[in-house]
Tab-separated table of C-alpha atoms in Angstrom:
chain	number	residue	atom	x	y	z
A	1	UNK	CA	20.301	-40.308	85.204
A	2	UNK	CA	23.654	-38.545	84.095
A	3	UNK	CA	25.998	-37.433	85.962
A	4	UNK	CA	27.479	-33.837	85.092
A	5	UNK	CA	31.099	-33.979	84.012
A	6	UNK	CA	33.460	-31.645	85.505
A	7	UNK	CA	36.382	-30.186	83.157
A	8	UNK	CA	39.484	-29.038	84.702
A	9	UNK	CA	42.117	-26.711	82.762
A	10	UNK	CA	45.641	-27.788	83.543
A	11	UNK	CA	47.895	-25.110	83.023
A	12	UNK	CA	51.594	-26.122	81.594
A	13	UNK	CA	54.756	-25.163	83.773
A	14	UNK	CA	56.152	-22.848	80.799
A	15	UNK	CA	52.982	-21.053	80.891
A	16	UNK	CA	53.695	-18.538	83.687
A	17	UNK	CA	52.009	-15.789	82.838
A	18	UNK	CA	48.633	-17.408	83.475
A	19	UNK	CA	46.899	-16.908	86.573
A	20	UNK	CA	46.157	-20.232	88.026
A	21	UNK	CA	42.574	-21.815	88.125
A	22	UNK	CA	41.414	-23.590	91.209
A	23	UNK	CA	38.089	-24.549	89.933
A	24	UNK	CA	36.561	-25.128	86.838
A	25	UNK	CA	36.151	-22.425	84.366
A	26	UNK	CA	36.809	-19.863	87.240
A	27	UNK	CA	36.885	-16.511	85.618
A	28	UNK	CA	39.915	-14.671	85.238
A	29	UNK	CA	40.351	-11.532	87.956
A	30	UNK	CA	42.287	-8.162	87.723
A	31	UNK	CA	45.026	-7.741	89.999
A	32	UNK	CA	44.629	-5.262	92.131
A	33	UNK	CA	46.545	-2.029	91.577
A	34	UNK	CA	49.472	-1.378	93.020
A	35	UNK	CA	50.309	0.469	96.592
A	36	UNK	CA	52.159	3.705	96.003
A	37	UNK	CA	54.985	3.537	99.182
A	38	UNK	CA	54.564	6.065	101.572
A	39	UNK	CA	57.549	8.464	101.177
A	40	UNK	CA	60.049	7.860	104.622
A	41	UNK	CA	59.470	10.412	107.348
A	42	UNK	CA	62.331	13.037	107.533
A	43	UNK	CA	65.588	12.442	109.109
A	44	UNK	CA	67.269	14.650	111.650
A	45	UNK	CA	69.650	15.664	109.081
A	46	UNK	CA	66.874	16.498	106.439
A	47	UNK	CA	64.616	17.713	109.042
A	48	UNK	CA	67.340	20.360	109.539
A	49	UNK	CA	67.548	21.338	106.125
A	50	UNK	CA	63.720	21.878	105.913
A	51	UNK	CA	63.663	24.258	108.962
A	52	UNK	CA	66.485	26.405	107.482
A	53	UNK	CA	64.425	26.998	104.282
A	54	UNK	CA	61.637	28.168	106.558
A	55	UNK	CA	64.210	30.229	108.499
A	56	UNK	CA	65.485	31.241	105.115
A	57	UNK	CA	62.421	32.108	103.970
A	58	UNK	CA	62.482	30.583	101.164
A	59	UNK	CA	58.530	30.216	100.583
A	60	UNK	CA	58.145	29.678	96.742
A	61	UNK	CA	60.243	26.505	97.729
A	62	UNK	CA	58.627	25.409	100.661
A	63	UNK	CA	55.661	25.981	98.850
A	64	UNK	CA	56.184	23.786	96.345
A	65	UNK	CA	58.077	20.928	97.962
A	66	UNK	CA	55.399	20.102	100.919
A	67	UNK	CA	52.159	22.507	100.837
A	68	UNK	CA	51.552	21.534	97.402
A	69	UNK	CA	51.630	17.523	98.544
A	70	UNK	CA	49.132	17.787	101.884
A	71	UNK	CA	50.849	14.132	102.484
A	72	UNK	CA	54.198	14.658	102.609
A	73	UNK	CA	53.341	17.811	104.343
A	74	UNK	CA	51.634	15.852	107.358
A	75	UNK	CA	54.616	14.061	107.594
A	76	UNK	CA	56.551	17.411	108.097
A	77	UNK	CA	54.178	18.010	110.782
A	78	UNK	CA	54.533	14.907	112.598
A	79	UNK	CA	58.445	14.412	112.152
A	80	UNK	CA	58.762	18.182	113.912
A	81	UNK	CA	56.061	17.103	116.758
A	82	UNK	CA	57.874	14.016	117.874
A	83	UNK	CA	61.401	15.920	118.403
A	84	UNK	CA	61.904	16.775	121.683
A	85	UNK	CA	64.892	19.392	120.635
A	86	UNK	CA	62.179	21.226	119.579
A	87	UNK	CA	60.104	21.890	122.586
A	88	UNK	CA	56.845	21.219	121.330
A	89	UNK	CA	56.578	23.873	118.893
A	90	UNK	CA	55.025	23.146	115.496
A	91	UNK	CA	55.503	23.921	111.742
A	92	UNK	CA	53.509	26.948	111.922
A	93	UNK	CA	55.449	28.265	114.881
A	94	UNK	CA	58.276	27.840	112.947
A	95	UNK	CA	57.023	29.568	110.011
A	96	UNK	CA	55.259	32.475	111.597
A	97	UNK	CA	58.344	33.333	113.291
A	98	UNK	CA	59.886	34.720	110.037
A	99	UNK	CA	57.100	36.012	108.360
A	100	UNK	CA	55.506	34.103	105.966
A	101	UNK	CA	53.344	35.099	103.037
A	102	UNK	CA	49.385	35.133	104.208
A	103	UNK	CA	48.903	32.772	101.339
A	104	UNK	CA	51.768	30.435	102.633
A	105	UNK	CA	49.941	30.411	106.066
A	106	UNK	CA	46.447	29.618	104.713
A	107	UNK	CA	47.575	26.515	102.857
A	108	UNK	CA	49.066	25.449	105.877
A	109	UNK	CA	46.552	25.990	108.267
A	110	UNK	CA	43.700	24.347	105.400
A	111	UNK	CA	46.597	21.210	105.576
A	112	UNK	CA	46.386	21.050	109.412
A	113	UNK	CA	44.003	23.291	111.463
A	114	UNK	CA	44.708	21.920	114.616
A	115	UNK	CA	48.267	23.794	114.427
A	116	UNK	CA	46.264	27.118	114.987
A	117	UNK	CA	45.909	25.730	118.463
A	118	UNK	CA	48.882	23.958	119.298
A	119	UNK	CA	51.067	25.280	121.961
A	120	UNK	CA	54.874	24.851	122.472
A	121	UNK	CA	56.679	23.689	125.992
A	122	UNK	CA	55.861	27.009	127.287
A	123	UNK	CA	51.883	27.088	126.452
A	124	UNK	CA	52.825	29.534	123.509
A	125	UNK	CA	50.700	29.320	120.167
A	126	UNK	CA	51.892	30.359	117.134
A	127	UNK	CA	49.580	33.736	117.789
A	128	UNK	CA	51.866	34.570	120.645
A	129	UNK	CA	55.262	33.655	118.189
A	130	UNK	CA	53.328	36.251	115.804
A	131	UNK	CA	52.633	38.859	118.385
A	132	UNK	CA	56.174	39.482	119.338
A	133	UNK	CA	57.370	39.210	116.001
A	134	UNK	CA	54.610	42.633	114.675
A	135	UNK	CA	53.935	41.043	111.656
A	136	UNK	CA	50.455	42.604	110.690
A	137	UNK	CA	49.674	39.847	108.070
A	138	UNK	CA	50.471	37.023	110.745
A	139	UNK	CA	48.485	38.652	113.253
A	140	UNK	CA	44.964	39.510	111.048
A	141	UNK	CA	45.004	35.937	109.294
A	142	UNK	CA	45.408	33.313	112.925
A	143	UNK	CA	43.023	35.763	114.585
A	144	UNK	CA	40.363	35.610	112.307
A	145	UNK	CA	40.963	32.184	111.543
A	146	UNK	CA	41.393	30.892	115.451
A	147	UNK	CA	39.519	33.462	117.541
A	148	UNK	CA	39.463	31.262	120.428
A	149	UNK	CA	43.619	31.317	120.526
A	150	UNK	CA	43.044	35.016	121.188
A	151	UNK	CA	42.414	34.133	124.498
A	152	UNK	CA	44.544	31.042	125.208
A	153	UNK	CA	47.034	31.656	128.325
A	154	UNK	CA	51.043	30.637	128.160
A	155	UNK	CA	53.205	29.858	131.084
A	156	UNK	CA	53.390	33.126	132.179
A	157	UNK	CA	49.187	33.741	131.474
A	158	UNK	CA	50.394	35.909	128.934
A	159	UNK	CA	47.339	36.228	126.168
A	160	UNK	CA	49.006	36.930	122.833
A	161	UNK	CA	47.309	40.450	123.226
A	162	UNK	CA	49.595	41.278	126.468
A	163	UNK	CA	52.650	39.638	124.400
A	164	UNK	CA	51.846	42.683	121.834
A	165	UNK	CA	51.450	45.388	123.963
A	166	UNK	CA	54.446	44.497	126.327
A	167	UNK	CA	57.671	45.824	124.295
A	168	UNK	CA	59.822	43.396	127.254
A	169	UNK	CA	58.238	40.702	126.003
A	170	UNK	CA	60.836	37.983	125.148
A	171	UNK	CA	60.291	34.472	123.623
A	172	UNK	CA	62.978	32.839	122.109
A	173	UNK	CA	66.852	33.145	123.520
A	174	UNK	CA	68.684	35.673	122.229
A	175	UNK	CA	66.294	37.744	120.724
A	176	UNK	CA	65.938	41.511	122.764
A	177	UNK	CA	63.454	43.587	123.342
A	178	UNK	CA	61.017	45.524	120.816
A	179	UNK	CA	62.353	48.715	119.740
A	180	UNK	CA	59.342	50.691	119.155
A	181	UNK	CA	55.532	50.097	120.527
A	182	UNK	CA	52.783	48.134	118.666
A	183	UNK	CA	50.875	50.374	116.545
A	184	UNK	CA	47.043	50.783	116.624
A	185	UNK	CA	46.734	48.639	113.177
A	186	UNK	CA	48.470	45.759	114.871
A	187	UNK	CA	46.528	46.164	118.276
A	188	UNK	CA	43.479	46.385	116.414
A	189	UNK	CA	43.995	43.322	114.422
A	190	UNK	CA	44.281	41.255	117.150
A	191	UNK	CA	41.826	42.934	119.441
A	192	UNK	CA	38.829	42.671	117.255
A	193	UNK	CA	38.516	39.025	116.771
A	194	UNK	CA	37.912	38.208	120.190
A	195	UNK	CA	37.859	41.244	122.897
A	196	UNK	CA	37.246	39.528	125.933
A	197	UNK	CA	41.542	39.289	125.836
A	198	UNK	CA	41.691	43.017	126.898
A	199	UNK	CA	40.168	42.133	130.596
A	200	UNK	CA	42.890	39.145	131.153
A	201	UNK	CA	45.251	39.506	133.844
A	202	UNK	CA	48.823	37.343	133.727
A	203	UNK	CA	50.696	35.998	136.292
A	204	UNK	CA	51.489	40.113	137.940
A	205	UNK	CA	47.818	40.810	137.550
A	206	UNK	CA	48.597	43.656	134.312
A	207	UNK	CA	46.793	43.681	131.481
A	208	UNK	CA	46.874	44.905	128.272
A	209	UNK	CA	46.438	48.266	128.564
A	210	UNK	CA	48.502	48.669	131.586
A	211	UNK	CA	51.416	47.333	129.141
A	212	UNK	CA	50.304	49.582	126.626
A	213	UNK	CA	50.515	52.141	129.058
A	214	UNK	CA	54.342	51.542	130.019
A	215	UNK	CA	55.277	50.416	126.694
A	216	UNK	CA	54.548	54.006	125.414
A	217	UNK	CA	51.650	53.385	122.899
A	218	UNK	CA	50.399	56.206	121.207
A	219	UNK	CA	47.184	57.808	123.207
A	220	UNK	CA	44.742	56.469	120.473
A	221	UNK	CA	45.785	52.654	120.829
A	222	UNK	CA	45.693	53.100	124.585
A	223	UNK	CA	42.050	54.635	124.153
A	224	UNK	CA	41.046	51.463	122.069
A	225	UNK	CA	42.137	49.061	124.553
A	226	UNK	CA	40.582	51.265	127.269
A	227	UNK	CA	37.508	51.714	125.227
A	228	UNK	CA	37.426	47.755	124.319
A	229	UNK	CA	37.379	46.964	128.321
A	230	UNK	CA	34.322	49.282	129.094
A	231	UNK	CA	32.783	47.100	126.372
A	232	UNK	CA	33.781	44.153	127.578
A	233	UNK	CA	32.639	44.786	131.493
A	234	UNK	CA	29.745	46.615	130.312
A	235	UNK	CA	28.702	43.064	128.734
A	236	UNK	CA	29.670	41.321	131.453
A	237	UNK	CA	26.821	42.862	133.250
A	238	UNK	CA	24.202	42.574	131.243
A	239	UNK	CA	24.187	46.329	130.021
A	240	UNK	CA	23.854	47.981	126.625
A	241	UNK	CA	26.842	48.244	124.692
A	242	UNK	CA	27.542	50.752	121.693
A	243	UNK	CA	29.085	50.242	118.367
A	244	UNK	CA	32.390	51.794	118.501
A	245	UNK	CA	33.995	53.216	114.989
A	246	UNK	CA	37.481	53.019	116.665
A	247	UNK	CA	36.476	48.614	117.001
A	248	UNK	CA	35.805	48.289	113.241
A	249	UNK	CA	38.309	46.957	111.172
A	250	UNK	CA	39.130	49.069	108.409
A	251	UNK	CA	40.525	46.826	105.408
């Protein structure tokens, strides 16, 4: 009987463009493609810059330089997170504080929903930030998009609906009072979405439409909230409960 022969390819020194063969006839196989390096996360000093362009509000930029690359805007996200200066408030608090384009908010909140829940040192989510600031756009979009933060409590159990209907209502240093009450559009906008906020109490046991009340709200915002409770207790027990025009959105 024969014995198979085995034939082994030596490959020259000057030949160093050919992948080596360990075993006869091995077949020749394509390197694998290369890894694209993940861009560095921000530093301070760059972090800085980026927050002034939101403070700027410079959105075509912004726009363009991280919500049009979901990557290197999740690294935005993460590099703000993890600085303590910051007191645990986020990229959308940031950007909701000086009123962004609804368009600019939806890319962001597509990029990184959990945001819409986040809440700063103070139990603050950016649908509080956006309730003191009145910005209509703000308000409609994270309430229809986050119901649930409708309801969610800060420090002070302050529901972003008492926030809006107290004119006092301070959240960042420096920054004074409102001048003029919330209107029925913006109490409206953020009432709909979720009404069981009209019945919450904070920390002095007033609600919303006591604050209404003493924040001089015209009489047909004060009727919504007041009609809005009714509903709400009227639920509550198990009783029938009316549509009311003054509870539908117009749009």
């Amino acid at each position: 009987m024969c014995r198979a022969s085995t034939m082994t390819i030596r490959v020259r020194d000057d030949q160093s463009d050919a992948p080596p063969l360990s075993r006869p006839f091995e077949s020749k196989k394509r390197p694998a493609s290369p890894t694209i390096p993940r861009p560095p996360s921000p530093t301070p000093e760059r972090l800085l810059k980026i927050l002034s362009l939101i403070a700027s509000r410079h959105w075509q930029v912004f726009d363009y330089a991280y919500l049009q690359n979901p990557e290197r805007f999740r690294d935005l996200v993460s590099a703000v997170d993890s600085t303590p200066a910051l007191n645990g408030m986020t990229v959308l608090h940031m950007m909701v504080r000086h009123a962004p384009p609804t368009r600019v908010l939806a890319r962001a909140v597509e990029i990184c929903p959990d945001m819409c829940t986040s809440t700063d040192a103070l139990g603050r989510t950016p649908l509080h930030v956006a309730a003191v600031t009145g910005d209509v756009s703000a308000i409609k979009f994270l309430a229809e998009t986050c119901p649930e933060a409708c309801s969610l409590l800060d420090a002070d159990e302050k529901t972003p609906l008492i926030i809006l209907c107290d004119v006092d209502a301070v959240l960042f240093a420096g920054d004074g009072g409102r001048d003029e009450p919330p209107s029925f559009e913006l109490v409206q906008a953020l009432l709909v979405p979720n009404l069981d906020a009209v019945v919450v109490e904070d920390a002095t046991e007033t609600n919303a439409v006591e604050y209404a009340i003493l924040s001089g709200c015209e009489r047909r915002t004060v009727r919504l909230l007041q009609r809005a409770s009714q509903d709400v207790m009227k639920k509550s027990r198990g009783e029938t409960v009316h549509r009311c025009m003054m509870l539908e959105r117009r749009t």
